[in-house]
mmCIF file of C-alpha atoms in Angstrom:
data_model
loop_
_atom_site.group_PDB
_atom_site.id
_atom_site.type_symbol
_atom_site.label_atom_id
_atom_site.label_comp_id
_atom_site.label_asym_id
_atom_site.label_seq_id
_atom_site.Cartn_x
_atom_site.Cartn_y
_atom_site.Cartn_z
ATOM 1 C CA MET A 206 211.017 31.667 -164.972
ATOM 2 C CA ASP A 207 207.624 31.922 -166.046
ATOM 3 C CA GLY A 208 204.417 33.732 -164.421
ATOM 4 C CA PHE A 209 202.225 29.968 -163.251
ATOM 5 C CA THR A 210 205.445 28.674 -161.885
ATOM 6 C CA VAL A 211 205.739 32.436 -159.687
ATOM 7 C CA ILE A 212 202.788 31.658 -159.142
ATOM 8 C CA ALA A 213 202.530 28.491 -158.226
ATOM 9 C CA GLU A 214 204.148 28.840 -154.898
ATOM 10 C CA PRO A 215 201.747 30.249 -152.107
ATOM 11 C CA THR A 216 204.061 32.031 -149.921
ATOM 12 C CA ARG A 217 204.621 33.626 -153.599
ATOM 13 C CA ARG A 218 201.029 34.152 -154.497
ATOM 14 C CA SER A 219 200.527 36.119 -150.757
ATOM 15 C CA ILE A 220 203.248 38.732 -151.040
ATOM 16 C CA VAL A 221 201.606 39.455 -154.903
ATOM 17 C CA ASP A 222 198.154 39.907 -153.022
ATOM 18 C CA ARG A 223 199.638 42.028 -150.277
ATOM 19 C CA LEU A 224 201.065 44.261 -153.144
ATOM 20 C CA ARG A 225 198.488 44.790 -154.847
ATOM 21 C CA VAL A 226 196.430 46.723 -152.250
ATOM 22 C CA GLY A 227 200.148 48.488 -151.710
ATOM 23 C CA GLU A 228 203.786 49.388 -151.229
ATOM 24 C CA HIS A 229 205.082 47.700 -148.346
ATOM 25 C CA ASP A 230 208.267 47.276 -146.944
ATOM 26 C CA VAL A 231 210.636 43.461 -145.733
ATOM 27 C CA GLY A 232 209.868 44.535 -142.545
ATOM 28 C CA ALA A 233 205.968 44.901 -142.942
ATOM 29 C CA LEU A 234 205.394 41.245 -145.414
ATOM 30 C CA VAL A 235 207.102 39.446 -142.965
ATOM 31 C CA ARG A 236 204.795 40.341 -140.187
ATOM 32 C CA GLY A 237 201.935 40.637 -142.335
ATOM 33 C CA LEU A 238 202.499 37.153 -143.542
ATOM 34 C CA GLY A 239 203.716 35.767 -139.874
ATOM 35 C CA ILE A 240 207.314 33.589 -141.828
ATOM 36 C CA SER A 241 210.851 35.517 -141.482
ATOM 37 C CA GLN A 242 212.493 37.500 -143.305
ATOM 38 C CA SER A 243 215.115 35.123 -144.786
ATOM 39 C CA LEU A 244 212.562 33.229 -146.853
ATOM 40 C CA VAL A 245 210.491 36.751 -147.724
ATOM 41 C CA SER A 246 213.551 38.451 -148.273
ATOM 42 C CA LYS A 247 214.240 35.317 -151.203
ATOM 43 C CA HIS A 248 210.353 35.362 -152.191
ATOM 44 C CA LEU A 249 211.236 39.063 -152.795
ATOM 45 C CA ARG A 250 213.975 37.853 -155.112
ATOM 46 C CA VAL A 251 212.014 35.504 -157.337
ATOM 47 C CA LEU A 252 209.151 37.733 -157.843
ATOM 48 C CA ARG A 253 211.979 40.732 -159.085
ATOM 49 C CA GLU A 254 214.490 38.466 -161.138
ATOM 50 C CA ALA A 255 211.099 37.513 -162.832
ATOM 51 C CA GLY A 256 209.573 40.734 -163.247
ATOM 52 C CA VAL A 257 206.455 40.901 -160.606
ATOM 53 C CA VAL A 258 207.847 43.504 -158.191
ATOM 54 C CA GLU A 259 210.228 46.461 -158.534
ATOM 55 C CA ALA A 260 212.216 47.777 -155.328
ATOM 56 C CA GLN A 261 212.920 51.194 -154.120
ATOM 57 C CA VAL A 262 214.930 52.635 -151.502
ATOM 58 C CA VAL A 263 213.813 54.664 -149.260
ATOM 59 C CA GLY A 264 216.614 55.081 -146.986
ATOM 60 C CA LYS A 265 217.563 51.922 -144.823
ATOM 61 C CA ARG A 266 214.480 50.389 -145.459
ATOM 62 C CA ARG A 267 213.113 48.646 -149.455
ATOM 63 C CA VAL A 268 209.761 49.082 -150.575
ATOM 64 C CA TYR A 269 208.314 46.742 -152.695
ATOM 65 C CA ARG A 270 205.376 46.874 -155.107
ATOM 66 C CA LEU A 271 204.103 45.351 -157.512
ATOM 67 C CA THR A 272 205.203 46.199 -161.318
ATOM 68 C CA GLU A 273 203.639 47.790 -164.187
ATOM 69 C CA GLN A 274 202.866 44.472 -166.656
ATOM 70 C CA PRO A 275 203.231 41.084 -163.916
ATOM 71 C CA LEU A 276 202.445 38.212 -164.791
ATOM 72 C CA PRO A 277 201.657 39.034 -168.686
ATOM 73 C CA ASP A 278 201.833 34.942 -169.571
ATOM 74 C CA VAL A 279 199.517 34.308 -166.860
ATOM 75 C CA ILE A 280 197.088 37.737 -167.811
ATOM 76 C CA ALA A 281 197.282 35.987 -171.489
ATOM 77 C CA TRP A 282 195.940 33.041 -171.250
ATOM 78 C CA VAL A 283 193.168 33.817 -168.440
ATOM 79 C CA GLN A 284 192.896 37.306 -170.890
ATOM 80 C CA PRO A 285 190.012 34.698 -173.421
ATOM 81 C CA PHE A 286 188.193 33.176 -170.357
ATOM 82 C CA VAL A 287 187.235 36.275 -168.736
ATOM 83 C CA ASP A 288 185.951 38.090 -172.258
ATOM 84 C CA ARG A 289 183.948 35.058 -172.677
ATOM 85 C CA TRP A 290 182.432 35.981 -168.990
ATOM 86 C CA ALA A 291 181.481 39.419 -169.852
ATOM 87 C CA ALA A 292 180.284 38.391 -172.933
ATOM 88 C CA SER A 293 177.699 35.596 -171.395
ATOM 89 C CA PHE A 294 177.532 38.445 -168.536
ATOM 90 C CA ASP A 295 176.269 40.497 -171.230
ATOM 91 C CA ARG A 296 173.768 38.857 -172.909
ATOM 92 C CA LEU A 297 173.014 37.929 -168.792
ATOM 93 C CA ALA A 298 171.631 41.829 -168.911
ATOM 94 C CA GLN A 299 170.273 42.195 -172.424
ATOM 95 C CA ALA A 300 167.814 39.234 -171.687
ATOM 96 C CA LEU A 301 167.513 40.565 -168.374
ATOM 97 C CA ASP A 302 166.234 43.683 -169.502
ATOM 98 C CA ASP A 303 163.856 42.576 -171.926
ATOM 99 C CA GLU A 304 162.048 40.348 -169.617
ATOM 100 C CA GLY A 305 161.242 43.421 -168.012
ATOM 101 C CA GLN A 306 160.127 45.139 -170.819
ATOM 102 C CA ARG A 307 157.590 43.168 -172.154
ATOM 103 C CA PRO A 308 153.521 43.727 -170.805
#
């Protein structure tokens, strides 16, 4: 499954957003999302199979976190836009600096 399909589902995006902030176990995700444990587990399985998250067993819990390079196809598609916008902001900053230096 490609990264765009993975993040097309709102619940999976919410899980990824929560894991972006830090590691969570299933119970914390269930409480935070307000959905059933079985549904959270289903989405975590999809995210794990897509290489977006990984799990570590800690005692009786599975703790999930984002992988080092999740969603490489999404990042590759977005990066040219980020580069273009960054260049535009750099030009704007330079123009504002030049404007401030005039007598």
